[in-house]
Amino acid sequence: MNRPVLLVIAHGSRDPRHAATVQALVRRAGALRPGLRVETAFLDFNLPSVPGVLDRLAADGVRDVVALPLLLTRAFHAKADIPAVLRQAPPSLSIRQAEVLGPSPLLIAAVERRLYEAGLTPADKPTTGVVLASAGSTDPEAIAVIAETARELRRTGWCSVRPAFASASLPRTDEAVRALRTEPGVRRVAVAPYVIAPGRLPDRIATGAAEAEFLAEVLGPSAELAALLVERHESAVRAPERVALVG
């Protein structure tokens, strides 16, 4: 029996780096499961669109699809935008919406990978404060998940971890950097963008990191993130009663 197609749904951006990074991540995820059909679609700004890919899958005779929101939290896009567009899919498709990516230990591992790539080492953890800088949201559930992710990152041994946001919520990245400077034991500050791909908001995070000693890269096509995409697909296939069904 063929495995359901994995359809990764990203938000999209006018910044060309966004789509290129998403495509690289999806390719890496697909390489982990040879034979699994993996498609990418965007809600806005970029092609292919979600309706366009769904129409193409239906025309190809595909029956089962797992739609995976390329999102770190269950904010508005996961709760409203994506279900709305999936409800317009061709009736021949049976679509399951997988869980968003966060929270997950794999995301913590990806953040740490980027921090080490920026020049830090495990030996620096006890004296380094980290700003976990996300895009931001007005959704209380999303904000709570970011706060819990910061606490989980702190439990891996960093001196202190503070969440920050590029929009919608406070504090901003530069404010969190300055706050960490006042904490006992913090000798250096690193900013870890908790975002998947480059774009306007990640650039705002980078600007806010000007006073930090280290700035990590976005999560991008990391090994951990690619593995998480596959994990979310397989979880949706194994446990359809726990995911939303469309069609």
Short mmCIF file of C-alpha atoms in Angstrom, two decimals:
data_model
loop_
_atom_site.label_atom_id
_atom_site.label_comp_id
_atom_site.label_asym_id
_atom_site.label_seq_id
_atom_site.Cartn_x
_atom_site.Cartn_y
_atom_site.Cartn_z
CA MET A 1 0.00 0.00 0.00
CA ASN A 2 1.37 3.40 -0.96
CA ARG A 3 2.19 5.77 1.87
CA PRO A 4 0.18 8.98 1.95
CA VAL A 5 1.88 11.83 0.15
CA LEU A 6 3.60 14.32 2.46
CA LEU A 7 2.53 17.86 1.60
CA VAL A 8 4.62 20.44 3.46
CA ILE A 9 2.79 23.76 3.70
CA ALA A 10 4.92 26.85 4.32
CA HIS A 11 3.71 30.39 4.79
CA GLY A 12 5.73 31.96 1.99
CA SER A 13 7.61 35.25 1.75
CA ARG A 14 8.60 37.96 -0.69
CA ASP A 15 12.19 37.21 0.33
CA PRO A 16 13.55 34.63 -2.14
CA ARG A 17 15.73 33.11 0.58
CA HIS A 18 12.59 31.83 2.29
CA ALA A 19 11.35 29.57 -0.51
CA ALA A 20 14.87 28.36 -1.29
CA THR A 21 15.40 27.33 2.33
CA VAL A 22 12.03 25.61 2.55
CA GLN A 23 12.71 23.66 -0.63
CA ALA A 24 16.14 22.60 0.66
CA LEU A 25 14.61 21.39 3.91
CA VAL A 26 11.88 19.43 2.14
CA ARG A 27 14.41 17.81 -0.19
CA ARG A 28 16.46 16.71 2.81
CA ALA A 29 13.39 15.27 4.50
CA GLY A 30 12.41 13.41 1.33
CA ALA A 31 15.87 11.88 1.10
CA LEU A 32 15.28 10.24 4.48
CA ARG A 33 12.38 8.20 3.07
CA PRO A 34 13.13 7.05 -0.47
CA GLY A 35 9.91 6.25 -2.27
CA LEU A 36 7.82 8.68 -0.24
CA ARG A 37 6.32 11.38 -2.43
CA VAL A 38 6.98 14.76 -0.85
CA GLU A 39 5.53 18.03 -2.13
CA THR A 40 5.89 21.66 -1.07
CA ALA A 41 3.24 24.37 -1.24
CA PHE A 42 2.93 27.93 0.04
CA LEU A 43 0.03 29.83 1.54
CA ASP A 44 1.11 33.17 0.09
CA PHE A 45 3.74 35.01 -1.99
CA ASN A 46 5.36 31.89 -3.52
CA LEU A 47 4.45 29.12 -5.92
CA PRO A 48 3.29 26.43 -6.03
CA SER A 49 0.13 27.34 -4.14
CA VAL A 50 -1.66 24.88 -1.90
CA PRO A 51 -4.73 24.62 -4.19
CA GLY A 52 -2.47 24.15 -7.19
CA VAL A 53 -0.58 21.25 -5.62
CA LEU A 54 -3.79 19.62 -4.35
CA ASP A 55 -5.30 19.79 -7.83
CA ARG A 56 -2.17 18.23 -9.31
CA LEU A 57 -2.15 15.42 -6.75
CA ALA A 58 -5.80 14.64 -7.48
CA ALA A 59 -5.08 14.64 -11.23
CA ASP A 60 -2.23 12.17 -10.60
CA GLY A 61 -4.65 9.78 -8.91
CA VAL A 62 -3.36 10.34 -5.39
CA ARG A 63 -5.91 9.46 -2.71
CA ASP A 64 -4.25 10.07 0.66
CA VAL A 65 -2.34 13.16 1.75
CA VAL A 66 -0.77 14.24 5.02
CA ALA A 67 -0.65 18.03 5.13
CA LEU A 68 2.13 19.20 7.41
CA PRO A 69 2.14 22.86 8.49
CA LEU A 70 5.75 24.09 8.41
CA LEU A 71 5.17 25.99 11.64
CA LEU A 72 6.80 25.88 15.04
CA THR A 73 3.62 26.62 17.01
CA ARG A 74 -0.13 26.20 16.62
CA ALA A 75 -0.93 29.83 15.89
CA PHE A 76 -3.48 31.32 13.49
CA HIS A 77 -2.10 29.75 10.31
CA ALA A 78 -2.31 26.22 11.71
CA LYS A 79 -5.71 26.74 13.33
CA ALA A 80 -7.48 28.69 10.59
CA ASP A 81 -5.65 29.41 7.32
CA ILE A 82 -4.42 25.91 6.55
CA PRO A 83 -7.64 24.06 7.48
CA ALA A 84 -9.60 26.56 5.38
CA VAL A 85 -7.56 25.97 2.24
CA LEU A 86 -7.54 22.19 2.77
CA ARG A 87 -11.34 22.15 2.94
CA GLN A 88 -11.34 23.39 -0.67
CA ALA A 89 -9.36 20.37 -1.89
CA PRO A 90 -10.73 18.10 -4.62
CA PRO A 91 -13.22 15.63 -3.08
CA SER A 92 -11.21 12.64 -4.26
CA LEU A 93 -8.45 13.48 -1.76
CA SER A 94 -8.47 12.28 1.84
CA ILE A 95 -6.34 14.76 3.77
CA ARG A 96 -5.00 14.52 7.29
CA GLN A 97 -3.48 17.62 8.86
CA ALA A 98 -0.40 16.67 10.86
CA GLU A 99 0.69 18.38 14.04
CA VAL A 100 2.89 21.46 13.79
CA LEU A 101 6.60 20.97 14.41
CA GLY A 102 6.85 22.27 17.95
CA PRO A 103 7.39 21.50 20.65
CA SER A 104 9.95 18.75 20.07
CA PRO A 105 13.34 17.69 21.43
CA LEU A 106 14.54 17.72 17.83
CA LEU A 107 13.95 21.47 17.70
CA ILE A 108 16.02 21.97 20.85
CA ALA A 109 18.77 19.92 19.21
CA ALA A 110 18.56 22.02 16.05
CA VAL A 111 18.85 25.25 18.04
CA GLU A 112 21.93 23.93 19.82
CA ARG A 113 23.46 22.81 16.51
CA ARG A 114 23.15 26.36 15.19
CA LEU A 115 24.62 27.83 18.39
CA TYR A 116 27.65 25.54 18.12
CA GLU A 117 28.04 26.40 14.45
CA ALA A 118 28.09 30.08 15.48
CA GLY A 119 31.21 29.44 17.58
CA LEU A 120 30.01 28.28 20.98
CA THR A 121 30.91 24.95 22.56
CA PRO A 122 29.25 22.78 25.22
CA ALA A 123 31.85 24.08 27.67
CA ASP A 124 30.43 27.60 27.20
CA LYS A 125 26.93 26.63 28.35
CA PRO A 126 27.25 27.43 32.08
CA THR A 127 28.38 31.00 31.37
CA THR A 128 26.30 31.84 28.28
CA GLY A 129 22.88 33.46 28.18
CA VAL A 130 20.73 32.66 25.15
CA VAL A 131 17.95 34.69 23.59
CA LEU A 132 15.50 32.34 21.89
CA ALA A 133 14.12 34.75 19.31
CA SER A 134 10.94 33.79 17.48
CA ALA A 135 8.85 35.60 14.89
CA GLY A 136 6.12 36.42 17.41
CA SER A 137 2.41 35.86 17.68
CA THR A 138 -0.72 37.24 19.31
CA ASP A 139 -1.89 33.70 20.08
CA PRO A 140 -1.50 32.89 23.81
CA GLU A 141 -0.97 29.21 23.08
CA ALA A 142 1.90 29.99 20.72
CA ILE A 143 3.50 32.36 23.23
CA ALA A 144 3.25 29.72 25.95
CA VAL A 145 4.93 27.13 23.72
CA ILE A 146 7.84 29.50 23.01
CA ALA A 147 8.24 30.15 26.74
CA GLU A 148 8.25 26.42 27.48
CA THR A 149 10.77 25.83 24.69
CA ALA A 150 13.04 28.43 26.27
CA ARG A 151 12.76 26.59 29.60
CA GLU A 152 13.57 23.28 27.91
CA LEU A 153 16.63 24.81 26.27
CA ARG A 154 17.72 26.17 29.66
CA ARG A 155 17.47 22.66 31.13
CA THR A 156 20.17 21.46 28.72
CA GLY A 157 22.70 23.50 30.70
CA TRP A 158 22.76 27.08 29.41
CA CYS A 159 23.23 29.71 32.11
CA SER A 160 19.97 31.44 31.22
CA VAL A 161 17.52 31.47 28.31
CA ARG A 162 15.03 34.23 27.60
CA PRO A 163 12.39 34.23 24.85
CA ALA A 164 12.07 37.23 22.55
CA PHE A 165 9.90 38.16 19.60
CA ALA A 166 10.38 40.02 16.34
CA SER A 167 6.75 41.16 16.19
CA ALA A 168 3.38 41.06 17.96
CA SER A 169 4.81 40.25 21.39
CA LEU A 170 7.42 41.53 23.84
CA PRO A 171 10.26 41.57 24.67
CA ARG A 172 12.17 42.36 21.49
CA THR A 173 15.52 40.70 20.84
CA ASP A 174 17.64 43.69 21.88
CA GLU A 175 15.68 44.03 25.13
CA ALA A 176 16.26 40.37 25.97
CA VAL A 177 19.98 40.71 25.20
CA ARG A 178 20.29 43.64 27.62
CA ALA A 179 18.28 41.80 30.28
CA LEU A 180 20.60 38.80 30.11
CA ARG A 181 23.57 41.07 30.70
CA THR A 182 22.23 41.77 34.20
CA GLU A 183 21.92 38.12 35.22
CA PRO A 184 24.51 36.55 37.52
CA GLY A 185 26.92 34.20 35.80
CA VAL A 186 26.25 35.39 32.24
CA ARG A 187 29.59 36.22 30.59
CA ARG A 188 28.41 36.26 26.99
CA VAL A 189 25.09 36.42 25.15
CA ALA A 190 24.02 34.46 22.09
CA VAL A 191 20.92 34.98 19.99
CA ALA A 192 19.32 31.84 18.56
CA PRO A 193 16.65 32.60 15.93
CA TYR A 194 13.77 30.19 16.51
CA VAL A 195 12.58 30.47 12.93
CA ILE A 196 12.77 28.10 10.00
CA ALA A 197 13.78 30.29 7.07
CA PRO A 198 15.23 33.73 6.35
CA GLY A 199 12.97 36.71 5.76
CA ARG A 200 11.90 40.08 7.11
CA LEU A 201 11.31 39.00 10.70
CA PRO A 202 14.53 36.95 10.97
CA ASP A 203 16.37 40.02 9.64
CA ARG A 204 14.75 42.02 12.45
CA ILE A 205 16.02 39.43 14.93
CA ALA A 206 19.53 39.80 13.51
CA THR A 207 19.37 43.57 13.90
CA GLY A 208 18.29 43.16 17.51
CA ALA A 209 21.27 40.87 18.13
CA ALA A 210 23.79 43.64 17.45
CA GLU A 211 24.95 43.76 21.08
CA ALA A 212 25.24 39.98 21.47
CA GLU A 213 28.53 38.15 21.06
CA PHE A 214 27.02 35.37 18.97
CA LEU A 215 24.23 35.17 16.41
CA ALA A 216 23.18 31.75 15.21
CA GLU A 217 21.64 30.99 11.84
CA VAL A 218 17.97 30.16 11.31
CA LEU A 219 17.05 26.50 11.74
CA GLY A 220 16.89 25.96 7.97
CA PRO A 221 17.49 22.55 6.41
CA SER A 222 19.13 21.06 9.51
CA ALA A 223 19.27 17.31 9.97
CA GLU A 224 17.05 17.56 13.04
CA LEU A 225 14.36 19.57 11.29
CA ALA A 226 14.33 17.21 8.32
CA ALA A 227 13.93 14.25 10.67
CA LEU A 228 11.09 16.06 12.44
CA LEU A 229 9.16 16.48 9.19
CA VAL A 230 9.34 12.74 8.63
CA GLU A 231 8.38 12.06 12.24
CA ARG A 232 5.27 14.25 12.00
CA HIS A 233 4.23 12.52 8.76
CA GLU A 234 4.62 9.07 10.25
CA SER A 235 2.77 10.05 13.42
CA ALA A 236 -0.18 11.29 11.36
CA VAL A 237 -0.24 8.05 9.36
CA ARG A 238 -0.10 5.87 12.47
CA ALA A 239 -2.62 7.80 14.54
CA PRO A 240 -5.28 9.32 12.24
CA GLU A 241 -7.75 9.56 15.09
CA ARG A 242 -5.62 12.31 16.62
CA VAL A 243 -5.38 14.52 13.55
CA ALA A 244 -7.91 16.58 11.71
CA LEU A 245 -9.42 14.87 8.70
CA VAL A 246 -10.39 16.90 5.65
CA GLY A 247 -12.41 15.67 2.70
#
